[in-house]
Coordinates of C-alpha atoms and ligand atoms in Angstrom, one line a residue:
M1 CA -96.1 -58.9 -72.5
L2 CA -100.0 -59.9 -74.3
R3 CA -100.8 -61.0 -70.9
V4 CA -100.0 -58.1 -69.3
I5 CA -101.7 -55.7 -71.8
K6 CA -105.1 -58.2 -71.6
V7 CA -104.9 -57.8 -67.7
K8 CA -104.4 -54.2 -67.8
L9 CA -107.4 -54.1 -70.4
S10 CA -109.8 -56.4 -68.4
V11 CA -108.8 -54.2 -65.2
A12 CA -110.0 -50.9 -66.8
I13 CA -113.0 -52.4 -68.4
K14 CA -114.1 -53.9 -64.7
S15 CA -113.5 -50.2 -63.5
L16 CA -115.5 -48.3 -66.1
K17 CA -118.5 -50.7 -65.2
L18 CA -118.1 -50.1 -61.6
S19 CA -118.0 -46.4 -62.3
R20 CA -120.9 -46.6 -64.6
S21 CA -122.8 -48.2 -61.6
L22 CA -122.1 -46.0 -59.4
E23 CA -123.2 -42.6 -59.9
L24 CA -121.0 -40.1 -58.6
N25 CA -123.1 -39.6 -55.2
D26 CA -123.4 -43.3 -55.1
V27 CA -120.2 -43.7 -54.0
L28 CA -119.5 -44.1 -50.1
Q29 CA -118.5 -40.9 -48.5
E30 CA -117.2 -40.0 -44.8
E31 CA -119.6 -37.8 -43.2
E32 CA -120.0 -36.0 -39.6
I33 CA -122.0 -37.2 -37.2
G34 CA -123.8 -34.3 -36.9
R35 CA -127.1 -34.6 -34.7
W36 CA -127.0 -38.8 -35.0
R37 CA -126.9 -40.3 -32.0
R38 CA -127.2 -44.1 -31.0
T39 CA -130.2 -45.0 -29.8
H40 CA -129.1 -48.6 -28.6
Y41 CA -126.1 -51.0 -28.1
S42 CA -126.1 -54.1 -29.7
S43 CA -126.6 -55.9 -26.5
E44 CA -130.1 -54.0 -25.8
I45 CA -131.5 -55.1 -29.2
N46 CA -134.2 -58.0 -28.3
S47 CA -137.9 -58.7 -28.9
S48 CA -139.4 -55.5 -27.5
L49 CA -137.6 -53.6 -30.2
E50 CA -139.1 -55.9 -32.8
D51 CA -140.3 -53.7 -36.5
R52 CA -139.0 -50.3 -34.0
E53 CA -136.4 -47.9 -36.1
V54 CA -132.9 -47.9 -34.1
I55 CA -129.7 -46.4 -34.9
I56 CA -126.6 -48.5 -34.0
M57 CA -123.1 -47.2 -34.3
G58 CA -119.8 -49.1 -34.2
W59 CA -117.3 -50.7 -36.5
V60 CA -117.7 -53.0 -39.0
S61 CA -115.9 -56.6 -37.9
S62 CA -116.8 -58.7 -41.3
K63 CA -118.7 -58.4 -44.4
R64 CA -120.1 -61.6 -46.4
D65 CA -121.4 -60.4 -50.2
H66 CA -123.8 -63.0 -51.5
G67 CA -124.4 -60.8 -54.7
N68 CA -127.9 -59.7 -53.9
I69 CA -127.9 -60.3 -50.3
L70 CA -125.1 -58.6 -48.1
F71 CA -124.5 -59.4 -44.1
I72 CA -122.5 -56.8 -42.2
I73 CA -121.6 -57.4 -38.8
V74 CA -121.1 -54.6 -36.7
R75 CA -119.6 -54.4 -33.4
D76 CA -119.6 -52.0 -30.5
R77 CA -118.6 -52.2 -26.8
Y78 CA -120.9 -54.6 -25.9
G79 CA -121.0 -57.3 -28.8
E80 CA -122.2 -57.7 -32.1
V81 CA -125.2 -57.2 -34.2
Q82 CA -126.0 -58.1 -37.7
V83 CA -127.3 -55.9 -40.6
I84 CA -128.3 -57.6 -43.6
A85 CA -129.2 -56.0 -47.0
K86 CA -131.4 -57.1 -49.5
K87 CA -131.3 -55.6 -53.3
S88 CA -134.8 -56.3 -53.2
E89 CA -135.5 -54.4 -49.7
C90 CA -133.0 -51.5 -50.0
S91 CA -132.9 -48.5 -52.0
K92 CA -130.5 -48.7 -54.7
L93 CA -128.4 -46.0 -53.3
L94 CA -128.0 -47.9 -49.8
F95 CA -127.4 -51.1 -51.3
G96 CA -124.5 -49.6 -53.6
Q97 CA -123.2 -47.8 -50.5
M98 CA -123.5 -51.1 -48.4
Q99 CA -121.5 -53.2 -51.0
Q100 CA -118.5 -50.7 -50.7
I101 CA -118.5 -51.1 -47.0
K102 CA -114.7 -52.4 -46.0
E103 CA -113.9 -54.5 -42.6
H104 CA -113.4 -51.9 -39.8
T105 CA -115.1 -49.1 -41.3
S106 CA -116.7 -46.8 -38.1
L107 CA -120.4 -46.2 -38.9
A108 CA -124.0 -45.4 -38.0
I109 CA -127.0 -47.5 -39.3
R110 CA -130.8 -46.5 -38.9
G111 CA -132.7 -49.7 -39.6
T112 CA -135.5 -51.5 -38.2
I113 CA -135.2 -54.6 -36.4
R114 CA -136.3 -58.1 -37.1
P115 CA -136.0 -61.7 -35.5
Q116 CA -133.9 -63.6 -37.0
D117 CA -132.5 -67.0 -35.0
K118 CA -128.8 -67.4 -36.5
A119 CA -127.9 -63.7 -36.3
P120 CA -126.3 -62.6 -32.7
N121 CA -128.7 -62.1 -29.9
G122 CA -131.4 -63.2 -32.4
F123 CA -132.2 -60.1 -34.0
E124 CA -131.1 -58.7 -37.1
I125 CA -131.2 -54.9 -38.7
I126 CA -132.9 -54.1 -42.2
P127 CA -131.0 -51.0 -42.8
L128 CA -132.9 -47.7 -44.1
E129 CA -129.9 -45.4 -44.0
L130 CA -126.1 -45.2 -43.4
K131 CA -123.6 -42.8 -42.1
A132 CA -119.9 -43.9 -42.7
F133 CA -117.7 -41.8 -40.3
S134 CA -114.0 -43.3 -41.2
I135 CA -113.6 -45.6 -44.2
A136 CA -111.4 -48.3 -43.4
R137 CA -108.7 -47.8 -46.2
K138 CA -106.9 -51.1 -46.1
A139 CA -107.5 -54.6 -45.1
A140 CA -106.1 -55.1 -41.8
P141 CA -103.6 -58.1 -41.5
F142 CA -106.2 -59.8 -38.9
M143 CA -109.8 -60.5 -38.7
T144 CA -111.4 -59.4 -35.2
Q145 CA -113.0 -63.0 -34.8
N146 CA -109.6 -64.8 -35.0
K147 CA -108.5 -66.5 -31.7
T148 CA -104.8 -67.2 -32.9
P149 CA -104.0 -65.1 -35.3
I150 CA -100.5 -64.0 -36.9
G151 CA -97.3 -63.1 -34.7
I152 CA -97.4 -60.9 -31.7
D153 CA -95.4 -58.1 -33.1
T154 CA -97.5 -57.8 -36.2
R155 CA -100.7 -57.4 -33.8
L156 CA -98.7 -55.0 -31.3
D157 CA -97.6 -52.8 -34.4
L158 CA -101.6 -52.1 -34.8
R159 CA -102.5 -52.8 -31.0
A160 CA -105.6 -50.5 -31.1
I161 CA -107.2 -52.5 -33.9
D162 CA -105.9 -56.0 -32.6
L163 CA -107.7 -55.0 -29.2
R164 CA -111.0 -54.9 -31.0
R165 CA -110.5 -59.0 -30.9
N166 CA -112.7 -60.8 -28.6
V167 CA -110.3 -62.4 -27.1
L168 CA -108.2 -59.3 -25.9
Q169 CA -111.9 -57.8 -25.3
S170 CA -112.5 -60.7 -22.7
I171 CA -108.7 -60.2 -21.1
F172 CA -109.2 -56.3 -20.4
H173 CA -112.5 -56.7 -19.2
I174 CA -111.1 -59.2 -16.4
R175 CA -108.3 -56.9 -15.7
Y176 CA -110.7 -54.4 -15.2
T177 CA -112.5 -56.6 -12.6
V178 CA -108.9 -57.3 -11.0
L179 CA -108.4 -54.1 -10.6
N180 CA -111.6 -52.8 -8.9
A181 CA -111.8 -56.0 -6.8
S182 CA -108.2 -55.4 -5.8
R183 CA -109.6 -51.7 -4.7
E184 CA -112.7 -52.9 -2.9
F185 CA -111.0 -55.7 -0.9
L186 CA -108.3 -53.1 0.5
S187 CA -110.4 -50.3 0.8
R188 CA -112.5 -52.8 3.2
Q189 CA -109.4 -54.0 5.2
G190 CA -108.7 -50.6 5.9
F191 CA -106.0 -49.3 4.0
I192 CA -106.1 -45.7 2.1
E193 CA -105.1 -45.9 -1.5
V194 CA -102.3 -43.7 -2.1
N195 CA -99.8 -42.2 -5.1
T196 CA -95.9 -42.1 -4.7
P197 CA -93.3 -40.2 -7.0
K198 CA -91.9 -42.0 -10.1
M199 CA -89.0 -40.2 -10.3
I200 CA -86.8 -40.8 -7.9
A201 CA -83.2 -40.4 -6.6
T202 CA -82.2 -44.2 -5.8
A203 CA -82.8 -47.8 -6.7
T204 CA -84.8 -49.9 -4.3
E205 CA -84.6 -53.4 -6.1
G206 CA -80.9 -53.7 -6.9
G207 CA -79.4 -51.3 -9.2
A208 CA -79.0 -53.5 -12.2
A209 CA -82.7 -53.0 -13.8
L210 CA -82.8 -49.1 -13.2
F211 CA -84.3 -46.7 -16.3
P212 CA -81.7 -43.3 -15.4
I213 CA -83.6 -40.4 -16.7
F214 CA -82.5 -36.3 -16.7
Y215 CA -83.9 -34.7 -13.9
Y216 CA -83.2 -31.0 -14.3
D217 CA -79.3 -30.8 -13.9
R218 CA -79.5 -34.3 -12.0
E219 CA -79.4 -38.1 -12.6
A220 CA -82.7 -39.6 -11.4
F221 CA -84.3 -43.0 -11.9
L222 CA -88.0 -43.9 -12.7
A223 CA -89.1 -46.0 -9.9
Q224 CA -88.5 -49.9 -9.8
S225 CA -91.1 -49.7 -7.0
P226 CA -93.1 -47.7 -4.2
Q227 CA -91.2 -49.4 -1.7
L228 CA -89.5 -47.2 0.5
Y229 CA -92.3 -44.7 0.0
K230 CA -95.2 -47.0 0.9
E231 CA -92.7 -48.1 4.1
Q232 CA -92.8 -44.1 5.2
L233 CA -96.4 -44.1 4.9
T234 CA -97.0 -46.5 7.4
M235 CA -95.4 -43.9 9.5
A236 CA -98.0 -41.8 8.9
F237 CA -101.1 -43.8 7.6
E238 CA -100.4 -47.1 9.0
N239 CA -102.4 -49.6 6.2
V240 CA -101.5 -48.2 2.5
F241 CA -101.7 -49.5 -1.2
E242 CA -100.9 -48.2 -4.4
I243 CA -101.7 -49.5 -7.7
G244 CA -99.4 -48.2 -10.2
P245 CA -96.6 -48.7 -12.8
I246 CA -93.0 -49.6 -11.9
F247 CA -89.9 -49.8 -14.4
R248 CA -87.6 -52.3 -15.0
A249 CA -84.7 -52.3 -17.5
E250 CA -85.2 -55.9 -18.1
P251 CA -82.7 -56.9 -21.0
S252 CA -83.9 -60.3 -21.2
R253 CA -86.7 -61.2 -24.2
T254 CA -89.0 -63.7 -22.1
N255 CA -92.8 -63.9 -22.0
R256 CA -92.9 -62.9 -18.4
H257 CA -90.9 -59.9 -18.4
L258 CA -91.6 -56.2 -19.3
S259 CA -89.8 -52.8 -18.7
E260 CA -93.0 -51.1 -17.5
S261 CA -95.7 -53.0 -15.6
I262 CA -98.4 -52.3 -13.0
S263 CA -98.1 -53.4 -9.5
I264 CA -100.4 -53.6 -6.6
D265 CA -98.2 -52.6 -3.6
V266 CA -99.6 -53.2 -0.2
E267 CA -98.0 -52.3 2.9
K268 CA -99.2 -52.6 6.6
A269 CA -98.1 -51.2 10.2
F270 CA -97.8 -53.7 13.5
V271 CA -97.5 -56.9 11.7
D272 CA -95.4 -59.3 10.5
Y273 CA -94.9 -61.8 7.0
N274 CA -97.5 -64.4 8.2
D275 CA -100.3 -61.8 8.4
I276 CA -99.2 -60.5 5.0
M277 CA -99.4 -63.7 3.7
N278 CA -102.9 -64.3 4.7
L279 CA -103.7 -60.8 3.4
L280 CA -102.4 -61.7 -0.1
E281 CA -104.2 -64.8 -0.2
R282 CA -107.7 -63.3 1.0
L283 CA -107.3 -60.7 -1.6
I284 CA -106.2 -63.6 -4.4
L285 CA -109.5 -65.3 -3.3
H286 CA -111.8 -62.4 -3.2
V287 CA -110.3 -60.9 -7.0
L288 CA -110.8 -64.6 -8.2
D289 CA -114.6 -64.9 -7.0
S290 CA -115.2 -61.4 -8.6
V291 CA -114.1 -62.6 -12.0
K292 CA -116.0 -65.8 -11.7
E293 CA -119.0 -63.6 -10.7
K294 CA -118.8 -60.5 -13.4
N295 CA -116.9 -62.3 -16.1
Q296 CA -118.2 -66.0 -16.9
N297 CA -118.9 -65.0 -21.0
D298 CA -115.3 -63.7 -21.1
L299 CA -113.8 -66.5 -19.2
A300 CA -115.9 -68.6 -21.6
N301 CA -114.4 -66.9 -24.7
L302 CA -111.2 -67.5 -23.4
D303 CA -112.1 -71.1 -23.2
F304 CA -110.7 -71.3 -19.5
Q305 CA -112.1 -72.3 -16.3
S306 CA -110.4 -69.8 -13.5
P307 CA -108.4 -72.1 -11.1
N308 CA -110.6 -73.3 -8.1
I309 CA -108.7 -72.0 -4.7
E310 CA -108.6 -73.1 -1.2
L311 CA -107.3 -71.3 1.8
P312 CA -104.5 -71.1 3.2
F313 CA -102.2 -71.8 0.2
P314 CA -99.7 -74.3 0.9
K315 CA -96.6 -73.3 2.2
Y316 CA -92.8 -74.5 1.3
S317 CA -89.8 -73.2 2.6
Y318 CA -87.0 -72.2 0.4
S319 CA -84.7 -75.1 2.1
D320 CA -87.3 -77.6 2.0
L321 CA -87.7 -77.3 -2.2
L322 CA -84.0 -76.9 -2.5
E323 CA -84.0 -80.6 -0.8
Q324 CA -86.8 -81.7 -2.8
L325 CA -85.0 -80.2 -6.4
Q326 CA -81.3 -81.6 -5.3
E327 CA -82.9 -85.2 -4.4
G328 CA -84.4 -84.9 -7.9
G329 CA -81.2 -84.2 -9.5
E330 CA -80.8 -80.4 -9.9
R331 CA -77.4 -79.1 -9.3
I332 CA -78.1 -76.4 -7.2
A333 CA -76.7 -75.2 -3.7
W334 CA -78.1 -73.2 -0.9
G335 CA -78.4 -69.6 -1.6
D336 CA -78.6 -70.2 -5.5
D337 CA -82.3 -68.4 -6.7
L338 CA -84.5 -70.8 -8.3
S339 CA -85.3 -70.0 -11.6
P340 CA -88.5 -71.0 -13.4
Q341 CA -86.6 -74.0 -15.5
T342 CA -85.6 -75.3 -12.3
M343 CA -88.9 -74.7 -10.8
R344 CA -90.6 -76.8 -13.6
N345 CA -89.0 -79.8 -12.6
L346 CA -90.3 -79.9 -9.1
P347 CA -92.2 -83.5 -9.1
D348 CA -94.7 -82.2 -7.2
E349 CA -98.3 -82.3 -8.6
R350 CA -99.4 -79.5 -6.1
M351 CA -96.9 -76.9 -7.8
N352 CA -99.8 -76.4 -10.5
G353 CA -101.6 -73.9 -8.0
F354 CA -101.2 -70.9 -6.0
Y355 CA -98.3 -71.6 -3.5
F356 CA -96.1 -69.7 -1.2
I357 CA -92.0 -70.3 -0.9
T358 CA -91.2 -69.1 2.2
D359 CA -87.7 -68.0 4.6
W360 CA -85.6 -67.1 1.3
P361 CA -81.6 -66.9 2.2
T362 CA -81.3 -63.0 3.2
S363 CA -78.5 -62.7 0.3
L364 CA -81.3 -63.3 -2.2
K365 CA -83.3 -60.5 -1.1
P366 CA -83.0 -56.6 -1.2
F367 CA -81.8 -54.7 1.7
Y368 CA -84.8 -53.6 3.5
V369 CA -86.3 -57.3 4.3
K370 CA -85.7 -58.4 7.2
P371 CA -83.5 -61.4 8.6
K372 CA -84.7 -64.0 11.1
T373 CA -83.8 -62.8 14.8
A374 CA -83.0 -65.8 16.6
P375 CA -79.3 -66.3 17.4
G376 CA -77.8 -67.9 14.2
S377 CA -80.9 -68.0 11.7
E378 CA -80.0 -64.7 10.1
R379 CA -78.8 -66.0 7.0
V380 CA -82.5 -66.4 6.6
S381 CA -84.9 -63.7 5.8
E382 CA -89.1 -63.4 7.3
S383 CA -89.7 -63.1 3.2
F384 CA -92.0 -65.1 0.4
D385 CA -92.8 -65.3 -3.0
L386 CA -96.1 -66.1 -4.3
M387 CA -96.1 -68.5 -7.2
Y388 CA -98.3 -69.8 -9.5
G389 CA -96.8 -72.9 -11.0
S390 CA -93.2 -71.8 -12.0
L391 CA -94.7 -68.2 -12.6
E392 CA -93.9 -65.6 -9.8
I393 CA -97.2 -63.4 -8.7
S394 CA -95.9 -61.5 -5.6
S395 CA -93.0 -61.1 -3.4
G396 CA -93.1 -59.6 0.3
S397 CA -91.4 -59.7 3.7
T398 CA -91.4 -58.1 7.2
R399 CA -89.1 -55.1 6.6
I400 CA -86.4 -54.1 9.0
N401 CA -87.9 -50.7 11.0
R402 CA -84.5 -50.1 13.0
K403 CA -81.9 -47.7 11.6
D404 CA -78.6 -49.5 12.4
E405 CA -79.8 -52.9 11.1
L406 CA -80.9 -51.2 7.6
L407 CA -77.3 -49.5 7.4
E408 CA -75.7 -52.7 8.2
R409 CA -77.6 -54.5 5.7
M410 CA -77.2 -51.6 3.0
K411 CA -73.6 -51.6 3.5
K412 CA -73.3 -55.5 2.9
Q413 CA -74.9 -54.9 -0.2
G414 CA -72.4 -52.5 -1.2
L415 CA -74.8 -49.4 -1.3
N416 CA -73.9 -46.0 -1.0
T417 CA -75.8 -45.3 2.1
Q418 CA -75.6 -41.2 1.7
A419 CA -77.8 -41.4 -1.1
F420 CA -80.5 -43.0 1.2
D421 CA -80.2 -40.4 4.1
Y422 CA -84.0 -38.8 2.9
H423 CA -85.0 -42.3 3.6
L424 CA -83.2 -43.3 6.5
K425 CA -83.7 -40.2 8.6
V426 CA -87.2 -40.9 9.1
F427 CA -86.4 -44.0 11.1
D428 CA -85.2 -41.9 13.9
Y429 CA -88.6 -41.0 14.6
G430 CA -90.5 -44.4 15.6
M431 CA -90.9 -46.6 12.6
P432 CA -93.4 -49.0 13.3
P433 CA -92.9 -52.9 12.5
H434 CA -94.4 -53.7 9.1
A435 CA -94.7 -55.8 6.1
G436 CA -96.0 -55.7 2.6
F437 CA -96.2 -57.2 -0.7
G438 CA -96.1 -56.2 -4.4
V439 CA -98.1 -58.3 -7.1
G440 CA -97.5 -57.9 -10.5
L441 CA -100.7 -57.6 -12.1
E442 CA -99.6 -58.4 -15.4
R443 CA -98.1 -61.7 -14.0
L444 CA -101.6 -62.2 -12.0
M445 CA -103.7 -61.7 -15.5
M446 CA -101.4 -64.7 -16.9
A447 CA -102.5 -67.0 -14.0
I448 CA -106.1 -66.1 -14.1
A449 CA -106.7 -65.8 -17.8
K450 CA -104.2 -68.0 -19.0
I451 CA -102.3 -65.8 -20.8
D452 CA -99.3 -67.3 -22.4
N453 CA -97.3 -64.1 -23.2
I454 CA -97.5 -61.3 -20.7
R455 CA -97.5 -58.6 -23.3
D456 CA -101.2 -59.5 -23.9
A457 CA -101.6 -58.8 -20.2
I458 CA -101.4 -54.9 -20.6
L459 CA -102.5 -52.9 -23.6
Y460 CA -99.2 -51.3 -24.9
P461 CA -96.4 -53.1 -23.9
R462 CA -92.6 -51.6 -23.4
D463 CA -90.1 -54.7 -23.4
I464 CA -86.2 -54.1 -24.7
D465 CA -87.5 -54.1 -28.3
R466 CA -90.7 -52.0 -27.9
L467 CA -91.1 -48.3 -27.3
T468 CA -94.2 -48.0 -29.9
P469 CA -97.3 -47.3 -29.9
Ligands
LIG1 P1 -90.6 -57.7 -7.2 O1 -89.1 -57.2 -7.4 O2 -90.2 -59.4 -6.5 O3 -90.6 -57.0 -5.4 O4 -91.4 -57.5 -7.7 C1 -93.1 -57.4 -6.9 C2 -93.7 -58.3 -8.5 O5 -93.5 -57.7 -9.3 C3 -94.0 -58.4 -10.7 N1 -92.7 -57.6 -11.6 C4 -92.7 -58.1 -12.6 N2 -93.7 -58.1 -13.7 C5 -93.6 -58.3 -15.2 N3 -92.1 -57.7 -15.6 C6 -91.3 -57.5 -14.9 N4 -90.0 -57.0 -15.4 C7 -91.5 -57.6 -13.1 N5 -90.7 -57.5 -12.5 C8 -91.5 -57.7 -11.5 C9 -93.7 -59.8 -10.2 C10 -92.9 -59.4 -9.1 O6 -93.2 -60.9 -8.2 N6 -90.9 -54.0 -3.5 C11 -90.8 -55.5 -3.6 C12 -92.2 -56.0 -3.6 C13 -92.7 -55.7 -2.0 O7 -91.7 -56.5 -1.1 O8 -93.3 -55.1 -1.2 C14 -90.7 -55.8 -5.4 O9 -90.6 -54.9 -6.2 O10 -95.3 -60.4 -10.1

């Protein structure tokens, strides 16, 4: 009891001392931006600005208090800058305000530039005036600098703050390059970008993984892929691509599945799956080259060398891989799917890079995938998966372009063909031979930026347990 009273008394004395040393208007207050504007980003602070006055804006990413000297690191979108406040150099008011700043506070600092070898960029700011826009109310459960912080769920609960971390900044800068490079490559190859409906009437990739929604008085679904629309669009535009969301009601909790993901979907007329594998590997090469060119610092931040690749990628047929696996002791039969666990047992060193698995059993592929046409070979399809180690990055195929064949395949898979009337009817008007693929953007990011959990390759992941933030 006595101890409790002592502690309470010392807290009261401390706060009395603090309130005495801080006059009322010394207390750090939140202010409006008013007429203040940033004059320089952190990355723009260099020797040409020595002794000049600047205004920087950003967030406090760390603070060190040595009594008479305070070091504050301010982060903006391009990096960090050090602000140093010495009691002997600052007004009493400013030093007092600087003392009260907490990590994550958003603020502006007006100050002069001075060289400092130990500071980021070799310069630091001597503050003259401070404006706090939004004072951090709490200490965040993780630091901006941490590379391997606490559990992913705690981070995801405060995702916008988590995204200030250097590692994630780098991942999403790389992702932006991947998106731009994909658009650039496909546009140059004569593809046009399209946007297809995301509220749809029928499943495309098998019924199990659908999200049903209310569509006025009818049932509808969130699109599992733009598959049928991109195929139809080859009738009008020949070469199309779409970068958009796909929705999969995945019941499993894995590090490689999301309920909402972004796919890079491509469809091309008058070609088959061999041409499309060639296009896909050139797309991957262009994306990797762009990342190496534009994101050197980000890759260094992630401590990762992007894979060096050579074209063409190795191709292994499903049947050959199966044989290898069986020889290695796997109990697996022709027609079984190749799970990531099974794939990890492949003896081949080459499996550590990109490679194709081709010619899958027709029974394992969706109804639109074209079986081989040589007599007796229909149980094998003109299809492929692009793999990176044991991770599937993309799948694609030649598609069926004749209505009667498509109807037959749908019936074999037990689909209600009437529900697909809207799709089947266009096949009466000259559907060209065509082929295409879909790349999972987040899966590709896992390969390019060595991300272990797919949730870190997307800003706000959706999975069976998470619908917020
Ligand atoms: P598939 O169903 O294989 O094929 O999907 C294509 C690619 O999308 C990614 N992907 C996923 N990524 C994260 N979480 C998921 N739940 C998820 N599901 C799929 C994978 C996968 O390789 N219409 C065909 C493509 C085509 O033939 O054009 C399709 O959707 O990287």
